[in-house]
Short mmCIF file of C-alpha atoms in Angstrom, two decimals:
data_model
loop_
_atom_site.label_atom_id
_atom_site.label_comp_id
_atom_site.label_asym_id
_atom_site.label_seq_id
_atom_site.Cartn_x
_atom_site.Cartn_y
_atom_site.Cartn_z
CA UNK A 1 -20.50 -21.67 -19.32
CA UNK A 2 -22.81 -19.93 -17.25
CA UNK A 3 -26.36 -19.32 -18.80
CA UNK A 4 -28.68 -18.89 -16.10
CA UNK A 5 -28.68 -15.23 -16.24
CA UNK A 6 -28.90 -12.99 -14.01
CA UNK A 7 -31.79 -10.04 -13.98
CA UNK A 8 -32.04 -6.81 -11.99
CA UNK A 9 -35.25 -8.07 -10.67
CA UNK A 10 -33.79 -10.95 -9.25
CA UNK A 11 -30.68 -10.20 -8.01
CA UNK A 12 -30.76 -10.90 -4.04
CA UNK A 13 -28.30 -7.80 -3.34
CA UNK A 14 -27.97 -4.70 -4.86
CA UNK A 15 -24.82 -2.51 -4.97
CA UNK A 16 -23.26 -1.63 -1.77
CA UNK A 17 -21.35 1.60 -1.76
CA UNK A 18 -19.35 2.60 1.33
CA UNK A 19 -17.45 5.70 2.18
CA UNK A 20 -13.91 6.25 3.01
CA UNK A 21 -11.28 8.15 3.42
CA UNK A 22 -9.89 9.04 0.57
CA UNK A 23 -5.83 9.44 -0.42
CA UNK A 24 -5.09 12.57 -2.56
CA UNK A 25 -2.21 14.43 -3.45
CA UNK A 26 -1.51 17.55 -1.61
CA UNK A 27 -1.39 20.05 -4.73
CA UNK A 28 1.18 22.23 -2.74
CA UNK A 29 3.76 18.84 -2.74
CA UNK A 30 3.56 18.13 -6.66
CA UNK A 31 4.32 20.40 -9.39
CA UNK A 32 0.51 20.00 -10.54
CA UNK A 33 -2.85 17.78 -10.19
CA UNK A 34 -2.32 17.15 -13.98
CA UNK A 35 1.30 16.04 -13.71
CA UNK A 36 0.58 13.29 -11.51
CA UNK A 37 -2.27 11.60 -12.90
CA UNK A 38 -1.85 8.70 -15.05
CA UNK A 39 -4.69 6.64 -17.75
CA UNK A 40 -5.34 3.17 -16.28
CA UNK A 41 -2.38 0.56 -15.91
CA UNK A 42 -3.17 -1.06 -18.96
CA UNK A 43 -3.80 1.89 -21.21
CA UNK A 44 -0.51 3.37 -20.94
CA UNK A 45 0.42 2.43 -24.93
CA UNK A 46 3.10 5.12 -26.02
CA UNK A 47 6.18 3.35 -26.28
CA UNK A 48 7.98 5.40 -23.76
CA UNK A 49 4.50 5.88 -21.76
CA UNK A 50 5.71 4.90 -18.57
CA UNK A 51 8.88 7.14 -18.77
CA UNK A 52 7.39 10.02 -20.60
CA UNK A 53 4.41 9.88 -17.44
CA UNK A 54 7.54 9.20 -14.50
CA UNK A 55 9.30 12.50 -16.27
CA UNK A 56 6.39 14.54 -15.93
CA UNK A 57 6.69 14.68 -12.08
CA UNK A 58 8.65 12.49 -9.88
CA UNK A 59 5.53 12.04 -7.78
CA UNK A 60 3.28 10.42 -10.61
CA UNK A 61 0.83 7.62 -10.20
CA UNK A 62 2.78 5.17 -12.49
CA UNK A 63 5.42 5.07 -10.11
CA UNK A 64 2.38 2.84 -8.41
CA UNK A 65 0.74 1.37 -11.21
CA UNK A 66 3.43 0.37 -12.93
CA UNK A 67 6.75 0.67 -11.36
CA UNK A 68 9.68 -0.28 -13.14
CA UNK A 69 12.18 -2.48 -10.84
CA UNK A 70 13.46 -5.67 -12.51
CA UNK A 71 11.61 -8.47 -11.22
CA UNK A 72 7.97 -9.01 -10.30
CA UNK A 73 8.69 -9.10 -6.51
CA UNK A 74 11.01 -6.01 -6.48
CA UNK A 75 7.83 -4.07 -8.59
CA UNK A 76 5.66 -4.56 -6.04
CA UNK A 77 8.15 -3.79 -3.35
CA UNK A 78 9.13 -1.16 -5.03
CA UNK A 79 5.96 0.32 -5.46
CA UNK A 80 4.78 -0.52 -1.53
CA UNK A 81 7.85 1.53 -0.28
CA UNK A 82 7.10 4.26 -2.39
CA UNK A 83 3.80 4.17 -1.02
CA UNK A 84 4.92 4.45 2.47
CA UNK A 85 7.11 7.01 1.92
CA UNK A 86 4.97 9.51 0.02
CA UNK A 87 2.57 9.25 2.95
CA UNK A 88 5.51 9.68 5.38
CA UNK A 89 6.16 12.58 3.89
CA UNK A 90 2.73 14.04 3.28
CA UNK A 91 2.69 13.58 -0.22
CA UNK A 92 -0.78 11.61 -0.26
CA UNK A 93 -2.67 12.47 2.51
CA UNK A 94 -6.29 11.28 3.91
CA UNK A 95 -9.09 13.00 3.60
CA UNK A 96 -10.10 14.21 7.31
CA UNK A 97 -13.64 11.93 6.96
CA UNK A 98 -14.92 9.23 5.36
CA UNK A 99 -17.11 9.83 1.90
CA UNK A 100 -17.70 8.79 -0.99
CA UNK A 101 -16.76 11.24 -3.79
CA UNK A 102 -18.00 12.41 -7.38
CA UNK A 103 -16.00 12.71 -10.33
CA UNK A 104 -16.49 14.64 -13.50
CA UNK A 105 -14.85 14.66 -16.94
CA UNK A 106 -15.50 16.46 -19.75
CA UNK A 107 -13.51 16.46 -22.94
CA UNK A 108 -12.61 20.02 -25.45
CA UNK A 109 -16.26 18.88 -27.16
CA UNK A 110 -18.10 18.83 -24.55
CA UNK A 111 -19.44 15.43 -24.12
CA UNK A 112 -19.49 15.53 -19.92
CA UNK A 113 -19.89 12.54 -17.62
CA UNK A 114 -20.31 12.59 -14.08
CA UNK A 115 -20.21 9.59 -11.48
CA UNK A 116 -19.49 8.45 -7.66
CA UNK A 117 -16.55 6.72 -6.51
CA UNK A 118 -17.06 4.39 -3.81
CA UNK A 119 -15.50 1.24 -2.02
CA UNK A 120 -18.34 -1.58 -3.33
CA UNK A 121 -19.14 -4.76 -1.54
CA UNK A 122 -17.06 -7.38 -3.79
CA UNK A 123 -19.86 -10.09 -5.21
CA UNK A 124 -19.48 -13.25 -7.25
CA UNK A 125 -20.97 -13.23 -10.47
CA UNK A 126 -23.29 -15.39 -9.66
CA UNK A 127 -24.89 -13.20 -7.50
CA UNK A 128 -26.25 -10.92 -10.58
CA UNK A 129 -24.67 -7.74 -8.75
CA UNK A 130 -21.81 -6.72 -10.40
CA UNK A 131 -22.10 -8.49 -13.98
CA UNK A 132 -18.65 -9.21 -16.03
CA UNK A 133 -18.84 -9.59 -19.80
CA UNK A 134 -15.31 -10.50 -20.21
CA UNK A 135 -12.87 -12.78 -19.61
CA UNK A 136 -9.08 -12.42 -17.72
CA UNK A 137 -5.75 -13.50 -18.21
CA UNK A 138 -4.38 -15.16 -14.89
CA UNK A 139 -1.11 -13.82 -15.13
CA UNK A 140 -2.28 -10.56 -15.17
CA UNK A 141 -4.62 -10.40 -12.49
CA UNK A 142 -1.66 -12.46 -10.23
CA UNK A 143 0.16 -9.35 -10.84
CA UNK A 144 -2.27 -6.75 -9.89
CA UNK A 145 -2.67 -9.10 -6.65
CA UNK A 146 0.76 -8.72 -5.51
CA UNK A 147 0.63 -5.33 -6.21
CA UNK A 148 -2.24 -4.80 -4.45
CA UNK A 149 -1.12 -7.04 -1.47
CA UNK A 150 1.80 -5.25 -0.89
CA UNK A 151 1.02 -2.04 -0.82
CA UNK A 152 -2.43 -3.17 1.10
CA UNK A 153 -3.97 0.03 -1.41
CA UNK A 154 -6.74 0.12 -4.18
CA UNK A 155 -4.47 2.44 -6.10
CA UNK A 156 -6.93 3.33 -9.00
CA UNK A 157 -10.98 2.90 -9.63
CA UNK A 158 -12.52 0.46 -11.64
CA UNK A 159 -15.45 2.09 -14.13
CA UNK A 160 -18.44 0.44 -13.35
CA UNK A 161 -21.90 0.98 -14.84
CA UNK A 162 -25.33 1.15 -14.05
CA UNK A 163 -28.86 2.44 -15.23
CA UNK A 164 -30.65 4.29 -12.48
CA UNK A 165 -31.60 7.70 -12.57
CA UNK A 166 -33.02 8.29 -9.27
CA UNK A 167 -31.73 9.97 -6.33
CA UNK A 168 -28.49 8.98 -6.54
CA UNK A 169 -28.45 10.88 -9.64
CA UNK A 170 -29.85 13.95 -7.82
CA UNK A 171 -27.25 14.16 -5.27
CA UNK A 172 -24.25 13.69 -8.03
CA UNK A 173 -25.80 17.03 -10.12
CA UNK A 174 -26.50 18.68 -7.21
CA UNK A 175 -22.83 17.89 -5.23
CA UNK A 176 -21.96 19.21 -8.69
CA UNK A 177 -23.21 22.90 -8.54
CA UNK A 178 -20.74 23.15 -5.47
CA UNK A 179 -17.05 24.42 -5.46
CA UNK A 180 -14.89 20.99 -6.24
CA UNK A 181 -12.24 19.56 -4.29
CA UNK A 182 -9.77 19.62 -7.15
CA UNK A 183 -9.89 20.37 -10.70
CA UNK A 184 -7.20 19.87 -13.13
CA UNK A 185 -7.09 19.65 -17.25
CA UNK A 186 -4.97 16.47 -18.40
CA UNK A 187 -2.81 16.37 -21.35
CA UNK A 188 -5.33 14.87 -22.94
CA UNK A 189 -7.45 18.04 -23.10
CA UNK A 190 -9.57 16.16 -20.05
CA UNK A 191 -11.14 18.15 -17.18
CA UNK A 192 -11.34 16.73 -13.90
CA UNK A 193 -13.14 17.82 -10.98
CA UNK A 194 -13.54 15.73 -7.65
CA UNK A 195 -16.49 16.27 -4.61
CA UNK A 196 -16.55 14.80 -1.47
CA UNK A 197 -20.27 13.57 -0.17
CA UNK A 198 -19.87 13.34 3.43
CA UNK A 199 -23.20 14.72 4.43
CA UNK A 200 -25.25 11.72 5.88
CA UNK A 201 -28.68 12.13 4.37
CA UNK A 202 -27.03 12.56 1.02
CA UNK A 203 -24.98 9.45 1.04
CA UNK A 204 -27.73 7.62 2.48
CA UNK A 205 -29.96 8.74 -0.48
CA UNK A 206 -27.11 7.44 -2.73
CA UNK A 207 -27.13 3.75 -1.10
CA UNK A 208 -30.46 3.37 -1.13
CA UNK A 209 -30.77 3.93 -4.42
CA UNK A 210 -27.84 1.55 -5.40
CA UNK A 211 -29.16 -0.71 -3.28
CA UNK A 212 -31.88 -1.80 -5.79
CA UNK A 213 -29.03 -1.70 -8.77
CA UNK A 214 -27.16 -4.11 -10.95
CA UNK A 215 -23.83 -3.08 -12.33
CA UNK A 216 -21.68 -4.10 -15.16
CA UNK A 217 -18.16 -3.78 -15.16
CA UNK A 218 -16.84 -1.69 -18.22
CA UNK A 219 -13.31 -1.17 -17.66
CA UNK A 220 -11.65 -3.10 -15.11
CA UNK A 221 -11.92 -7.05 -15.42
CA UNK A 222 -8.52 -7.83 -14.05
CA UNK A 223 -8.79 -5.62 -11.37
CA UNK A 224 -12.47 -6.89 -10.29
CA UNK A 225 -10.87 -10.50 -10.40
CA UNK A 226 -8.30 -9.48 -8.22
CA UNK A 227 -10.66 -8.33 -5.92
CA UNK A 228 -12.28 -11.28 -5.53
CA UNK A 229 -9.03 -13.14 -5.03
CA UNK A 230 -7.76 -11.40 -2.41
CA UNK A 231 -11.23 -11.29 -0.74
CA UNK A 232 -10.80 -14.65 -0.54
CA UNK A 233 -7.55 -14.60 0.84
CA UNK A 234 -8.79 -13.03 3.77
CA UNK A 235 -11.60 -13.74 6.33
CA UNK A 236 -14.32 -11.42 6.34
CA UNK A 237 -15.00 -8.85 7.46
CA UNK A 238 -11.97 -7.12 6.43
CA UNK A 239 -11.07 -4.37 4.40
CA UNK A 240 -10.54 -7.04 1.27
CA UNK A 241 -14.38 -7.10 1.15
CA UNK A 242 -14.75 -3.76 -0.68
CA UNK A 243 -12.82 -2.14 -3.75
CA UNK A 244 -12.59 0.97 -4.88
CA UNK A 245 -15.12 1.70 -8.38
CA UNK A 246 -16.44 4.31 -9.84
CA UNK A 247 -19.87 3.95 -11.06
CA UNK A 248 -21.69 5.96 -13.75
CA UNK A 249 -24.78 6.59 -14.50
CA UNK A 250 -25.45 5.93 -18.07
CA UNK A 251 -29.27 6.78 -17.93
CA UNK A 252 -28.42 10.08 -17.57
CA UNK A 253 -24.37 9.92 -18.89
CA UNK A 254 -24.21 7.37 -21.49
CA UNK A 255 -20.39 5.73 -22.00
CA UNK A 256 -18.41 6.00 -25.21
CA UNK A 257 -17.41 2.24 -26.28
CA UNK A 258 -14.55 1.38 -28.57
CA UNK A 259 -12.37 -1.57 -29.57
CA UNK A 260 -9.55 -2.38 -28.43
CA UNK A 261 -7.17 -3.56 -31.32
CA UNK A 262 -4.47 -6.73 -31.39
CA UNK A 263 -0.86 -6.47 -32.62
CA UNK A 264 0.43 -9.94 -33.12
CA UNK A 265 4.47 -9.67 -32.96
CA UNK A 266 6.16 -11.85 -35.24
CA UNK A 267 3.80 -12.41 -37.84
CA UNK A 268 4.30 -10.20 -41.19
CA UNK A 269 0.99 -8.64 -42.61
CA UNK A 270 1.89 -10.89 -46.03
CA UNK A 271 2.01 -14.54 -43.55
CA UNK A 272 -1.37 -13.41 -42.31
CA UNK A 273 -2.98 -12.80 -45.79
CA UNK A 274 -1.87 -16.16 -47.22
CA UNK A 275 -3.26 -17.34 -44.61
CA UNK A 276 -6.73 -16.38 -44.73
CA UNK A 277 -6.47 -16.64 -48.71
CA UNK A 278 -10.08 -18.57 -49.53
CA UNK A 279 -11.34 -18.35 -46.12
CA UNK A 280 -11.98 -14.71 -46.18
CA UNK A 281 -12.66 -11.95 -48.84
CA UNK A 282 -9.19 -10.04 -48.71
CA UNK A 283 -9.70 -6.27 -50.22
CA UNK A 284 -6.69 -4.21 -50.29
CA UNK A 285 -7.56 -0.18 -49.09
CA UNK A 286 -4.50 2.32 -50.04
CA UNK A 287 -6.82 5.07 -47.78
CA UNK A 288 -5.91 7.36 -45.34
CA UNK A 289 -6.67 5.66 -41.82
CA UNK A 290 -10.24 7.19 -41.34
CA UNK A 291 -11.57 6.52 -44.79
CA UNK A 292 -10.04 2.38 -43.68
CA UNK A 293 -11.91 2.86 -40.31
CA UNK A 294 -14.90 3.94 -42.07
CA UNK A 295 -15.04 0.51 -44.43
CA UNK A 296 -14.92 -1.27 -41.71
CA UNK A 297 -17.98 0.24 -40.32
CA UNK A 298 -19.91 -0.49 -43.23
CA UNK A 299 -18.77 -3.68 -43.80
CA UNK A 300 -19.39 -4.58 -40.03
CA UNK A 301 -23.15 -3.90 -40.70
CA UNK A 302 -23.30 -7.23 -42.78
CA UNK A 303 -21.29 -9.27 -40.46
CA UNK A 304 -17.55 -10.01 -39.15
CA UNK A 305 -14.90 -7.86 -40.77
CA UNK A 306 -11.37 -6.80 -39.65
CA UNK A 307 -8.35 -4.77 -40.98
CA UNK A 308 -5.17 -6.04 -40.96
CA UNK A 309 -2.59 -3.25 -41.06
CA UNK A 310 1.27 -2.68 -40.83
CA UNK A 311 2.87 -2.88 -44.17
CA UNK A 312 1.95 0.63 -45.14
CA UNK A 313 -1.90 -0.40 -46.32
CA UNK A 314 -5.14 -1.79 -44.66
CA UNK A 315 -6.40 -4.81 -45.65
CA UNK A 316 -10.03 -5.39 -45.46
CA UNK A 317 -11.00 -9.18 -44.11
CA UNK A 318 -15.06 -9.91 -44.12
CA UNK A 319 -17.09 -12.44 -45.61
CA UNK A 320 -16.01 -15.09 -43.35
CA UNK A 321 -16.54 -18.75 -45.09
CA UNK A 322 -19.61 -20.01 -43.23
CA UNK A 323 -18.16 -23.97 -43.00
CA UNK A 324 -15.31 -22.44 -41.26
CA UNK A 325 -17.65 -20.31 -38.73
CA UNK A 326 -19.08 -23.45 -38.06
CA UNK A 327 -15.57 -25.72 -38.07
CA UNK A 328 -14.46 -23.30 -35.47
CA UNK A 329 -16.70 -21.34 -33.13
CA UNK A 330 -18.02 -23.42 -30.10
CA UNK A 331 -22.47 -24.24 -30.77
CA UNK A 332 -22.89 -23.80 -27.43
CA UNK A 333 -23.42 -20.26 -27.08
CA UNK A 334 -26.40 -17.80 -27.53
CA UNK A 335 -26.11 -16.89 -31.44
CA UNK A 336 -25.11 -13.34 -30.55
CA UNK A 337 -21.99 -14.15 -28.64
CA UNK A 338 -21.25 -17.04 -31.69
CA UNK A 339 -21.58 -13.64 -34.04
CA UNK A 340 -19.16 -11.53 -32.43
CA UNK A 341 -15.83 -10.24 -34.24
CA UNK A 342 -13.91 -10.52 -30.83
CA UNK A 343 -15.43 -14.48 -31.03
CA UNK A 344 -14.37 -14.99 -34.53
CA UNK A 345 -11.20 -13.52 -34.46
CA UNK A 346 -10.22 -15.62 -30.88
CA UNK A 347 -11.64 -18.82 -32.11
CA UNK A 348 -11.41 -18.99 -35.90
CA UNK A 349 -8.51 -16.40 -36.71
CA UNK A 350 -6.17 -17.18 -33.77
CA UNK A 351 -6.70 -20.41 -33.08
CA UNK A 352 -7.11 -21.98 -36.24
CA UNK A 353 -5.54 -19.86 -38.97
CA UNK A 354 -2.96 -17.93 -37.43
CA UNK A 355 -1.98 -20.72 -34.44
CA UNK A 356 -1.27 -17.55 -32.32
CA UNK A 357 -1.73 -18.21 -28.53
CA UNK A 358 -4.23 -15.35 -27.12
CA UNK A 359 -2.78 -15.35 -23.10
CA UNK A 360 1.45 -15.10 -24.66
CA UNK A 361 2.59 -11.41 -24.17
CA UNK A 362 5.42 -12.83 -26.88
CA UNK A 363 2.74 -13.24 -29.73
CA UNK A 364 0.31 -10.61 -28.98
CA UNK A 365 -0.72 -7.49 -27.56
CA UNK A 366 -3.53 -5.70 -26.97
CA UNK A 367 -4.15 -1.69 -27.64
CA UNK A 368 -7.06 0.70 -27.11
CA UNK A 369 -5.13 3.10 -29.45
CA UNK A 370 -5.76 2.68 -33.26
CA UNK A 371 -2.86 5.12 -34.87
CA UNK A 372 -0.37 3.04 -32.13
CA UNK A 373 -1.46 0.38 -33.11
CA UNK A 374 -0.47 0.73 -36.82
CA UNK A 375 2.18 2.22 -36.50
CA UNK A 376 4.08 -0.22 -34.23
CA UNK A 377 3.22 -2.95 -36.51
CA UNK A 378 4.64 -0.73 -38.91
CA UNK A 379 7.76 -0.10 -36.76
CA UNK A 380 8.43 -3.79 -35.70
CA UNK A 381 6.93 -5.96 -39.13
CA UNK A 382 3.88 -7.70 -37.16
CA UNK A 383 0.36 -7.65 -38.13
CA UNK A 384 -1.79 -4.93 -36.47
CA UNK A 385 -5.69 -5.98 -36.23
CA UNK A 386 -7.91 -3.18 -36.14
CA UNK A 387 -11.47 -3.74 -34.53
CA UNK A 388 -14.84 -2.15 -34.87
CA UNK A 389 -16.74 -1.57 -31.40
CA UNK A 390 -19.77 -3.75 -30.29
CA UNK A 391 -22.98 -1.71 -29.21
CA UNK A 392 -23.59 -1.63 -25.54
CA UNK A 393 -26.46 -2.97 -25.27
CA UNK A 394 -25.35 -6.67 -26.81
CA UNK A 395 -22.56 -6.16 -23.92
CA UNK A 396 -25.24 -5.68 -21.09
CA UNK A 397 -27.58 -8.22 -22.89
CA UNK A 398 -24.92 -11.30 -23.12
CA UNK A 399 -23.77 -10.23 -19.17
CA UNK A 400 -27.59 -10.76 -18.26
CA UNK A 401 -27.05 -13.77 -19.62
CA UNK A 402 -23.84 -14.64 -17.76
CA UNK A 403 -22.09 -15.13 -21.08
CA UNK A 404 -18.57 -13.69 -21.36
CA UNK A 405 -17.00 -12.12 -24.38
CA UNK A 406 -13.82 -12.93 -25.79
CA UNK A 407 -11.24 -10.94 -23.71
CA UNK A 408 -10.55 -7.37 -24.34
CA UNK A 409 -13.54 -7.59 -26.44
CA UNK A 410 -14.68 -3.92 -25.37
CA UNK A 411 -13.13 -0.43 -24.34
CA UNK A 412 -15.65 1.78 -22.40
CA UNK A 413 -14.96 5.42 -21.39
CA UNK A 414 -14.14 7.86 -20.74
CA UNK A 415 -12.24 5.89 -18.24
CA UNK A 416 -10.87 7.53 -14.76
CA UNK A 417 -7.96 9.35 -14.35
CA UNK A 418 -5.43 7.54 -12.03
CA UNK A 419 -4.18 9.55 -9.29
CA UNK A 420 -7.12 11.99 -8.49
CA UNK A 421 -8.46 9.55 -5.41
CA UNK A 422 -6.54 6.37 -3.75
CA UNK A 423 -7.80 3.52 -0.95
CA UNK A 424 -5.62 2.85 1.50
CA UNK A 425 -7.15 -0.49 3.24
CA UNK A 426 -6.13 0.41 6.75
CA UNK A 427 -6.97 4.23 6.99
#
């Protein structure tokens, strides 16, 4: 474990953002903007999400993302031929100069965030740049590698944050008084609208002021590894040593953060209460699923608590036995990563009571989604652990640190829309 930490102050590099050209739909070759967008790969959780997104136009950004062939090398093959060919046949097409762009959202309540999508230098953690707080599975960032490698694209932005409010900030609100490149609403009830910054004083205002800035990533682990991987795969300088993020502003545009929930497949809500029977309070709530969610914030307050769900009930799980906290959780670790629900439920639940390997797609899965959550546990007789959210700041704090959380510990957003701006390496 790494626990030198890393501080904005000394951090030899700041954040490097460099224009490009980006790919974009043509909106007069696709039944809509909206149609073709997509959430993030890996928060596509309806059970026919892929097909109900593929349906929706035959020009959607899953067909990317995720496509659908049988093996792992025909997906990626699959995915860098339809690449090709929507750019044969003007489809996607490049923007006619290199900028960087900003992207709004802003949901039917109003909450609005605004930030500035970029292709960033690629830095080790070490360098106290770009700051993970998470861990990765290796499968999964072997299979965004391919991806990326064959269709030699960064196909969707990680979300990236940072705390600046300075002139970077200016030029986002005032790009933002201007008539957008594209706006579209989502089915989600999102609206998107997209600027280009291609005016040279204004994009050298924005890297200057990045250039004294320390990001972390919120959304987008796997994706950041993979950058670094194939960075690595390729002598610099090349294209490789930049990836497409989009970075936000939470001085002035604070994130939302949830949890992200586990289903474990194969065990039955009863196996997993005899299990923890002595070893954690076990109350029984027959509530609707916000009065369940709502226990669970109070009882996080005093410490680790979780609800198990998926035999038509939530069970309540806090008041860990301390002599198993301390049986189980590694002592080598600042106290508030050792205090974390993500940390006990990896180390102590998983691990110890439940024996369920946390890297096996077979045993468990992981869903930003609470009401899909239950209810496939419901549908298929696993075990569906819900999650309350950490605060940010013990994210950023443990990051400074160079201590990572327990994977999928965290779900920041709003996150980007797939689809609304692509990087092709070699335009």
């Amino acid at each position: 474990m790494n626990t030198a930490g890393h501080s904005e102050a000394t951090a030899r590099r700041g954040l490097e953002l460099t224009p490009f050209r980006g790919l974009r739909y043509d909106p007069d070759r696709v039944g809509s903007l909206a149609s073709v967008t997509s959430p993030p790969y890996d928060v596509v959780v309806r059970p026919d999400g892929v097909h109900h997104l593929q349906s929706a136009d035959p020009y959607n950004i899953v067909r990317l993302i995720l496509p659908q062939a049988g093996t792992p090398s025909a997906r990626t093959e699959q995915a860098a031929v339809t690449l090709r060919r929507w750019l044969d046949e003007g489809i996607l097409t490049a923007d006619p100069e290199p900028g960087l762009y900003v992207y709004e959202q802003q949901d039917e309540s109003g909450m609005l965030q605004r930030g500035v999508i970029g292709a960033l230098r690629v830095s080790e953690p070490a360098e106290g740049v770009v700051l993970p707080h998470e861990d990765v599975m290796p499968p999964v960032v072997a299979d965004r590698a391919a991806l990326m490698r064959a269709t030699r694209a960064n196909l969707e932005p990680l979300l990236l944050t940072y705390r600046g409010d300075g002139t970077a900030a200016e030029v986002v609100e005032r790009t933002a008084e201007k008539p957008p490149l594209l706006a579209t609403t989502t089915e989600d009830g999102f609206r998107h609208r997209l600027w280009s910054v291609t005016d040279p004083a204004d994009l050298a205002r924005i890297q200057s002021d990045l250039a004294h800035q320390q990001a972390l990533i919120a959304d987008g682990h796997h994706r950041w590894a993979t950058y670094l991987r194939l960075r690595a795969e390729h002598p610099s300088p090349s294209p490789w040593d930049h990836g497409l993020v989009l970075l936000v502003d939470t001085a002035r545009y604070p994130l939302r953060v949830r949890a992200i929930h586990r289903l474990l497949h194969g065990l039955p809500v009863a196996d997993a209460l005899a299990a923890v029977e002595g070893l954690f309070r076990v109350r029984r709530l027959d509530t609707p699923l916000a009065e369940a969610l709502e226990t669970l914030a109070d009882a996080s307050c005093a410490g680790n608590a979780f609800l198990l769900a998926g035999d038509g009930a939530f069970h309540l799980l806090d008041h860990p036995d301390p002599d198993l906290l301390a049986r189980t959780i590694p002592a080598d670790h600042p106290a508030a990563w050792r205090s974390l629900d993500a940390t006990v439920l990896h180390a102590t639940l998983l691990d110890h009571v439940w024996h369920i390997p946390e890297d096996s797609p077979a045993h468990i899965a992981y869903i930003h989604d609470t009401a899909a959550t239950v209810a496939k546990a419901e549908r298929d007789g696993g075990t569906a652990v819900l999650m309350h959210p950490v605060r940010e700041e013990v994210v950023r704090d443990l990051a400074r640190q160079g201590v990572t959380m327990p994977r999928k510990s965290t779900s920041f957003g709003p996150k980007p829309a797939s689809g609304l701006v692509l990087r092709a390496l070699e335009i």
